[in-house]
Each structure stands twice: as C-alpha cells, then as structure tokens.
PDB file of C-alpha atoms and ligand atoms in Angstrom:
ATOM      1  CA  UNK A   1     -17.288   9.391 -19.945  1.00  0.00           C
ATOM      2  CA  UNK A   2     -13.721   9.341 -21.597  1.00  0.00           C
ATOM      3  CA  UNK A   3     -10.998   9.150 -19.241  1.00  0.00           C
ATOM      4  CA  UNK A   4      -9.082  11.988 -18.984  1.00  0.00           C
ATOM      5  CA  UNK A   5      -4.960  10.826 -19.191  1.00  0.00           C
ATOM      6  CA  UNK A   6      -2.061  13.132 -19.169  1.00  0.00           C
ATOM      7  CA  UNK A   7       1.405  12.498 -18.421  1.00  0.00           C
ATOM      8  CA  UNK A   8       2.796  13.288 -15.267  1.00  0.00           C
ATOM      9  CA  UNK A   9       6.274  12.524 -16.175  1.00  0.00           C
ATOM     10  CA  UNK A  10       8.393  15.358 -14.529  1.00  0.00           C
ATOM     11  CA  UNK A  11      12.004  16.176 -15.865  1.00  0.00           C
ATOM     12  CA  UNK A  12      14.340  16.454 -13.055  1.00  0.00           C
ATOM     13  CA  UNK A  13      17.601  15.968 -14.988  1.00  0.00           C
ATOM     14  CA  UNK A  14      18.613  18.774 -14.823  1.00  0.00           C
ATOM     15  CA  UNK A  15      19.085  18.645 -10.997  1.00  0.00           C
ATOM     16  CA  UNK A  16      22.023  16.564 -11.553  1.00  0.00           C
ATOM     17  CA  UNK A  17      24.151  19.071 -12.058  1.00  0.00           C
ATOM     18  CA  UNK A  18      22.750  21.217  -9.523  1.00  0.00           C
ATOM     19  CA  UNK A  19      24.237  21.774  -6.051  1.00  0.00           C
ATOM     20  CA  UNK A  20      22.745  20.379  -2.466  1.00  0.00           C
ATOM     21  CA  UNK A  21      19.888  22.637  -1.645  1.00  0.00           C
ATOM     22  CA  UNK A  22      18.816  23.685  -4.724  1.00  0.00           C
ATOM     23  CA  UNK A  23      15.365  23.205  -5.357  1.00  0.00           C
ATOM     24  CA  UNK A  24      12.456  24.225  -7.544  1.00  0.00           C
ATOM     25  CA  UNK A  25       8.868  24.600  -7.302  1.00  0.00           C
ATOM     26  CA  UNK A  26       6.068  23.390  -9.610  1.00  0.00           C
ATOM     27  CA  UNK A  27       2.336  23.784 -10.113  1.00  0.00           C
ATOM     28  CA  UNK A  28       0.112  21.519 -11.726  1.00  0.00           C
ATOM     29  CA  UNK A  29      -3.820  21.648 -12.350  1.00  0.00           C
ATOM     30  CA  UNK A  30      -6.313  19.269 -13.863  1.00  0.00           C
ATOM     31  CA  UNK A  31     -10.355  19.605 -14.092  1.00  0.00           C
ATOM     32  CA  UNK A  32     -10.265  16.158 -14.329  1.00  0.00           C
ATOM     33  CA  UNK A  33      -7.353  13.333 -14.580  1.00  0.00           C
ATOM     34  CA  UNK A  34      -7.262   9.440 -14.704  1.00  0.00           C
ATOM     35  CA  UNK A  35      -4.617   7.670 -12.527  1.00  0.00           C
ATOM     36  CA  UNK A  36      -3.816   4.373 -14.503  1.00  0.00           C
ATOM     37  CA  UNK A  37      -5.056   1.353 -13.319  1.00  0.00           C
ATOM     38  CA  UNK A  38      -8.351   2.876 -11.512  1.00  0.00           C
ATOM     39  CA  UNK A  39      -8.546   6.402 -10.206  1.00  0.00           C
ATOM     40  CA  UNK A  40     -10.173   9.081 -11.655  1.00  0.00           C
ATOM     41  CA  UNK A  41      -9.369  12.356 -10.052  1.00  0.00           C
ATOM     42  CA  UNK A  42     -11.695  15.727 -10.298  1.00  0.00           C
ATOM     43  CA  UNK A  43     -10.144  19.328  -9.715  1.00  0.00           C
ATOM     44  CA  UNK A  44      -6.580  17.739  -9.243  1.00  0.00           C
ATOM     45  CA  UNK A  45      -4.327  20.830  -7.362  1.00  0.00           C
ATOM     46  CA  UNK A  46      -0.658  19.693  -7.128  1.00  0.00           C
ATOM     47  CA  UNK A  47       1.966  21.905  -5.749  1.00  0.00           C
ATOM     48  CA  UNK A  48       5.361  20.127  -4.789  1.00  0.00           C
ATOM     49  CA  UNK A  49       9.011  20.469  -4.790  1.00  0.00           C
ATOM     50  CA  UNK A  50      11.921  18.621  -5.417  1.00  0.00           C
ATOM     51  CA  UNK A  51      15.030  19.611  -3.510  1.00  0.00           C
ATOM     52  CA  UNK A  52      18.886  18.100  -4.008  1.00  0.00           C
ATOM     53  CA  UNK A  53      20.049  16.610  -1.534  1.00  0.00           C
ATOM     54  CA  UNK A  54      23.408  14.426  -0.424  1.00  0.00           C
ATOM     55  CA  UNK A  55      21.458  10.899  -1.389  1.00  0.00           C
ATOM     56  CA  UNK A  56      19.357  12.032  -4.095  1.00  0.00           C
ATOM     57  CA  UNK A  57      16.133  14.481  -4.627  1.00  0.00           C
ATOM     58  CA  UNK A  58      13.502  14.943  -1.970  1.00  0.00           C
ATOM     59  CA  UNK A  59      10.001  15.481  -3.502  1.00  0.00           C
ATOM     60  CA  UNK A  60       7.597  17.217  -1.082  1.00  0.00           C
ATOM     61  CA  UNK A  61       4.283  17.556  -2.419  1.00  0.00           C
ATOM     62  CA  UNK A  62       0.503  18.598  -1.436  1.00  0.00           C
ATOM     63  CA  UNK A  63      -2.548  17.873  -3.637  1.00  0.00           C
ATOM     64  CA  UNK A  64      -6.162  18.395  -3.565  1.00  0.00           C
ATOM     65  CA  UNK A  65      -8.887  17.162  -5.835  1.00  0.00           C
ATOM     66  CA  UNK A  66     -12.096  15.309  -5.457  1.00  0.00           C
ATOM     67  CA  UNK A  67     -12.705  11.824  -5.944  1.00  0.00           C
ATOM     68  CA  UNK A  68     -15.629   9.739  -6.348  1.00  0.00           C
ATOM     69  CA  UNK A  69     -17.002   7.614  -3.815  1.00  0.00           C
ATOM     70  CA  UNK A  70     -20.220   5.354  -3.259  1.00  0.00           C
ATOM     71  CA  UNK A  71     -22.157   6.206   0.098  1.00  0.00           C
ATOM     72  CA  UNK A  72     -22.359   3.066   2.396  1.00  0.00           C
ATOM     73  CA  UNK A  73     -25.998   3.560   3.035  1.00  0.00           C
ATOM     74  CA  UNK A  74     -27.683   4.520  -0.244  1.00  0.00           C
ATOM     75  CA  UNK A  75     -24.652   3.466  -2.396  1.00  0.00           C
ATOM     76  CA  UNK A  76     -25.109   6.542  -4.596  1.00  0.00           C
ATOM     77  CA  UNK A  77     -22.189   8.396  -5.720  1.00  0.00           C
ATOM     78  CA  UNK A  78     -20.683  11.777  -5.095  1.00  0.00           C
ATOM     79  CA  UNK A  79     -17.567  13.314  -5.024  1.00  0.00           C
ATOM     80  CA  UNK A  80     -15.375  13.719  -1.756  1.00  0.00           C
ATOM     81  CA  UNK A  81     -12.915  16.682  -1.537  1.00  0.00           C
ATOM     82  CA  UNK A  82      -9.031  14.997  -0.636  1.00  0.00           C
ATOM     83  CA  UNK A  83      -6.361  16.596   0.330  1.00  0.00           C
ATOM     84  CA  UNK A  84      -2.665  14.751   0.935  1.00  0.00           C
ATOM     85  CA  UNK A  85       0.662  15.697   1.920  1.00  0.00           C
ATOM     86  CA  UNK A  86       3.530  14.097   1.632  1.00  0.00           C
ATOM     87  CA  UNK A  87       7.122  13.892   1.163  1.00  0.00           C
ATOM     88  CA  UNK A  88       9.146  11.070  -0.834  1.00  0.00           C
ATOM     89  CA  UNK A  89      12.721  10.913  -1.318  1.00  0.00           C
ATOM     90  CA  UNK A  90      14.701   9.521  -4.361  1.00  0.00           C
ATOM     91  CA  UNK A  91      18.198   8.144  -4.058  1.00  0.00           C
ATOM     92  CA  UNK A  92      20.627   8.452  -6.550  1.00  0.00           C
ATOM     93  CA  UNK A  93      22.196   5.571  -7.929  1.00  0.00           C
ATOM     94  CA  UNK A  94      24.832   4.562  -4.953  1.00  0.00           C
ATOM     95  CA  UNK A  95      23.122   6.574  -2.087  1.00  0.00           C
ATOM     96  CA  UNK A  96      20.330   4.009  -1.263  1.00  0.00           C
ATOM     97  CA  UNK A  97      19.870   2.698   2.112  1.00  0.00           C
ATOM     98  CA  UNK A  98      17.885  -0.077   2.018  1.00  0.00           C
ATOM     99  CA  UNK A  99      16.716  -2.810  -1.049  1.00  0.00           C
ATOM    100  CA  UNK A 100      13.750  -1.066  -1.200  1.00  0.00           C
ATOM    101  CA  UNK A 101      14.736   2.200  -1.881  1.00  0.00           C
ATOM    102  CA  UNK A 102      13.040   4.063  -4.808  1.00  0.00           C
ATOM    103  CA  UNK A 103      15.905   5.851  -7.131  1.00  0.00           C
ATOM    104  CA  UNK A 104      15.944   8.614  -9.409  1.00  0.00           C
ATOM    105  CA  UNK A 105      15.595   7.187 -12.728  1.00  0.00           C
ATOM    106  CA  UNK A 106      18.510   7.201 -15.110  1.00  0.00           C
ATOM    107  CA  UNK A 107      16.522   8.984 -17.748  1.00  0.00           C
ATOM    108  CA  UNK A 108      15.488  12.077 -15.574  1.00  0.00           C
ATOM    109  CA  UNK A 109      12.085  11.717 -15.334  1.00  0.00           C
ATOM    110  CA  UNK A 110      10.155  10.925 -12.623  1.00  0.00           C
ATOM    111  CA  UNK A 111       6.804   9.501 -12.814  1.00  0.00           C
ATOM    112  CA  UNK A 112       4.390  11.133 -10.411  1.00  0.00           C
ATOM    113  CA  UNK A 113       1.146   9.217 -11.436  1.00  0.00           C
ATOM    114  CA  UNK A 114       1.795   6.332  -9.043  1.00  0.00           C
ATOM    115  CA  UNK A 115       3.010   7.752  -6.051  1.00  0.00           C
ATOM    116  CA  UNK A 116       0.050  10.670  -5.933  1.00  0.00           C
ATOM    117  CA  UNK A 117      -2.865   7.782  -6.658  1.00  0.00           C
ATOM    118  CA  UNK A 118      -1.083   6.120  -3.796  1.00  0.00           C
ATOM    119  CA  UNK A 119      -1.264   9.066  -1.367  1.00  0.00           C
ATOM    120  CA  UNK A 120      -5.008  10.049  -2.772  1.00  0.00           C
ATOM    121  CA  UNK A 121      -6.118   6.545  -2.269  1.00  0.00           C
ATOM    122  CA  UNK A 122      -4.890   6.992   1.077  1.00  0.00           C
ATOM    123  CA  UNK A 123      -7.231   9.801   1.668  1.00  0.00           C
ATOM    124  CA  UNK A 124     -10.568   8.099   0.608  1.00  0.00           C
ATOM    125  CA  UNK A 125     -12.874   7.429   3.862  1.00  0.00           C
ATOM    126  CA  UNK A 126     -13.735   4.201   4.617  1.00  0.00           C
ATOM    127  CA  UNK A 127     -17.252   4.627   5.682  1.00  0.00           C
ATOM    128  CA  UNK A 128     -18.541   7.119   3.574  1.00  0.00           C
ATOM    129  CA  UNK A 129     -21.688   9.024   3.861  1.00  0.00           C
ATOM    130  CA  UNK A 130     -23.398  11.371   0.893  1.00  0.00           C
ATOM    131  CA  UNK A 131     -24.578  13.261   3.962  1.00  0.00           C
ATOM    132  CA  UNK A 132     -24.525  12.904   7.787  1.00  0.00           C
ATOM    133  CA  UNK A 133     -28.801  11.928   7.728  1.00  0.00           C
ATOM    134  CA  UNK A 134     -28.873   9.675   4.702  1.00  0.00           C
ATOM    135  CA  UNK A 135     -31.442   7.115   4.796  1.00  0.00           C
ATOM    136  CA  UNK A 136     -30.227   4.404   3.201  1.00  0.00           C
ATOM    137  CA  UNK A 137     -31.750   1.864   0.592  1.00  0.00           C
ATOM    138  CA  UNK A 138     -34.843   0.327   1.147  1.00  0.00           C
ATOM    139  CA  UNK A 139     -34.594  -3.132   2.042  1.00  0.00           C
ATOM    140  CA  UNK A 140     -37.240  -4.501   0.995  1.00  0.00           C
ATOM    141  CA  UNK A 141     -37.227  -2.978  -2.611  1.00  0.00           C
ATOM    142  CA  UNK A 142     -34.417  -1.028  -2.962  1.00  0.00           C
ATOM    143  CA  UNK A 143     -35.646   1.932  -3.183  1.00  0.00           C
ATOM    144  CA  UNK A 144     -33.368   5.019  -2.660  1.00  0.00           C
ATOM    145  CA  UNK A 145     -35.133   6.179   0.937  1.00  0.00           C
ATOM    146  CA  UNK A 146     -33.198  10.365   0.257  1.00  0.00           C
ATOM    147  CA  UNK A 147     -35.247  10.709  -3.126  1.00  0.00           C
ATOM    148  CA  UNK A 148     -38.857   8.716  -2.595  1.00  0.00           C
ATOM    149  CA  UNK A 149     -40.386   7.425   0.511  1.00  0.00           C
ATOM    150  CA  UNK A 150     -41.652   3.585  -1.003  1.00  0.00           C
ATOM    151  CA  UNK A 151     -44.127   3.274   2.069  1.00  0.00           C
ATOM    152  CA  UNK A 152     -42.355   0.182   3.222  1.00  0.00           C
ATOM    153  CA  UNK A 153     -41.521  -0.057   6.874  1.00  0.00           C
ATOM    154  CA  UNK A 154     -38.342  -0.131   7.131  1.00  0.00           C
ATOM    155  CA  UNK A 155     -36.689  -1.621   9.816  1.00  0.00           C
ATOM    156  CA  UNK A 156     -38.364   0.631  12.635  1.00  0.00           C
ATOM    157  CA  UNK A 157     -38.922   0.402  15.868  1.00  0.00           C
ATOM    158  CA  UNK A 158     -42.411   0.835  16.426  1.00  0.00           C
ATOM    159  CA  UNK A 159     -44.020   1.254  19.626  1.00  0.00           C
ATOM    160  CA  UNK A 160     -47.097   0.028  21.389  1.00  0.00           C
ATOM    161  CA  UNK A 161     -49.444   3.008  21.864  1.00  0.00           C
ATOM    162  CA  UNK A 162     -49.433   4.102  25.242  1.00  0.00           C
TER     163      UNK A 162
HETATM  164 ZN1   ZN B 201     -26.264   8.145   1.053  1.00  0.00          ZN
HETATM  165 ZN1   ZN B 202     -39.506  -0.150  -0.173  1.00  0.00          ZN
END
C-alpha cells in the first residue's frame, strides 16, 4: 500500500516572544501515517503541549495509534493498540545543560516525526501474541496451526494409554 507521509513540522516561533508559562495546546489525527525511515502508524491520536519556559520550550505530549506487529508464534500480522506519554524539553540557544541537549531550532519549527516514532517504538511488545491461545506454525510444514489443522503431530506430548 502507499505510504501515507505528512509533515509534522510544528511552528513554535512564535513562542519566542511569548512570556514564561505561556503555553498552547494542539491536536493532531491521522487514519494512517508513515514515520520516515520504517514506521507506519494506524489511527495516530496526538495531543501535546508546548509550554515556555526559563531554558527553552517543554513539549509534553500523549499519542495513541496502532501499529503493526508479527506474532512470535504464527508470525502473522495484526495491529497492536500503543499508547505513549512523554515529555521532552528544548533549550534555547544558550540555556543548554549538557552537549547533548536538543535545542529549539533557529527556524521555529520543530520536527515531531522523530521523537514520536521514538516513543511509539518504545511501546511495541517484545513478545507479541495475535491472541493469548495461538498455536503457532507447524513445524513440520509450516502450516498456520489458528486457520487449518495439517494433521501433523506437532510437538505433543503423548501419553501411554493407561
Ligand atoms: Zn499468532
Ligand atoms: Zn503440518
């Protein structure tokens, strides 16, 4: 399917003539967005908020969305419902604290792409399941074991007849 790219390049330049505490709220929704390099996002919810502050702006931010994972055992797809919450701050040029501070950039927009694939990749679960009883692959031939029983045994115990 085509992937599904919008910017999410938000202005904040006008916060630089704003006073400490101001703040404002934004809302963003997509049914379906691609994260450059690798993460494509379903039902994307974002609600943050950037706040002034003395070093710089403080983003605080939750999202929700599904995301596509493979099930360990069957390795079929399906999507997972994510949620993440976070909170970032951005220094103005002169307030940073350490090297590896991030700082607002000098053009006033910040890109939000990065930093919410980071915190949604965060959110993926390791070991996955499309559903707590899924029966896995067949090892012998591969077959999906949740769709079509093959009639190989697979890897059961089986025990003597009493
Ligand atoms: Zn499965
Ligand atoms: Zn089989």
């Amino acid at each position: 399917m085509e992937k599904q790219h919008y910017s999410l390049r938000a202005n904040v330049g006008f916060f630089f003539n704003k006073p400490i505490g101001f703040s404002r709220d934004f809302h963003a929704e997509f049914p379906e967005i691609f994260l450059e390099p690798d993460l494509n996002v379903l039902n994307l919810k974002a609600a943050f908020r950037f706040s002034r502050n003395r070093e710089g702006l403080l983003l605080q931010a939750e999202l929700s969305g599904e995301i596509q994972a493979l099930c360990v055992r069957c390795l079929s797809e399906s999507n997972v419902p994510v949620n993440a919450k976070f909170e970032e701050l951005f220094y103005f040029p002169g307030r940073t604290q350490e090297e590896t501070d991030q700082l607002v950039p000098n053009d006033g927009y910040i890109d939000l792409a990065d930093i919410f694939r980071d915190y949604l990749l965060l959110e993926i679960p390791i070991n996955h399941v499309c559903k707590a009883d899924c029966k896995g692959v067949c090892v012998e031939c591969g077959q999906n074991l949740n769709l079509a029983d093959c009639g190989h045994i697979n890897s059961r115990i089986i025990l003597p007849e009493a």
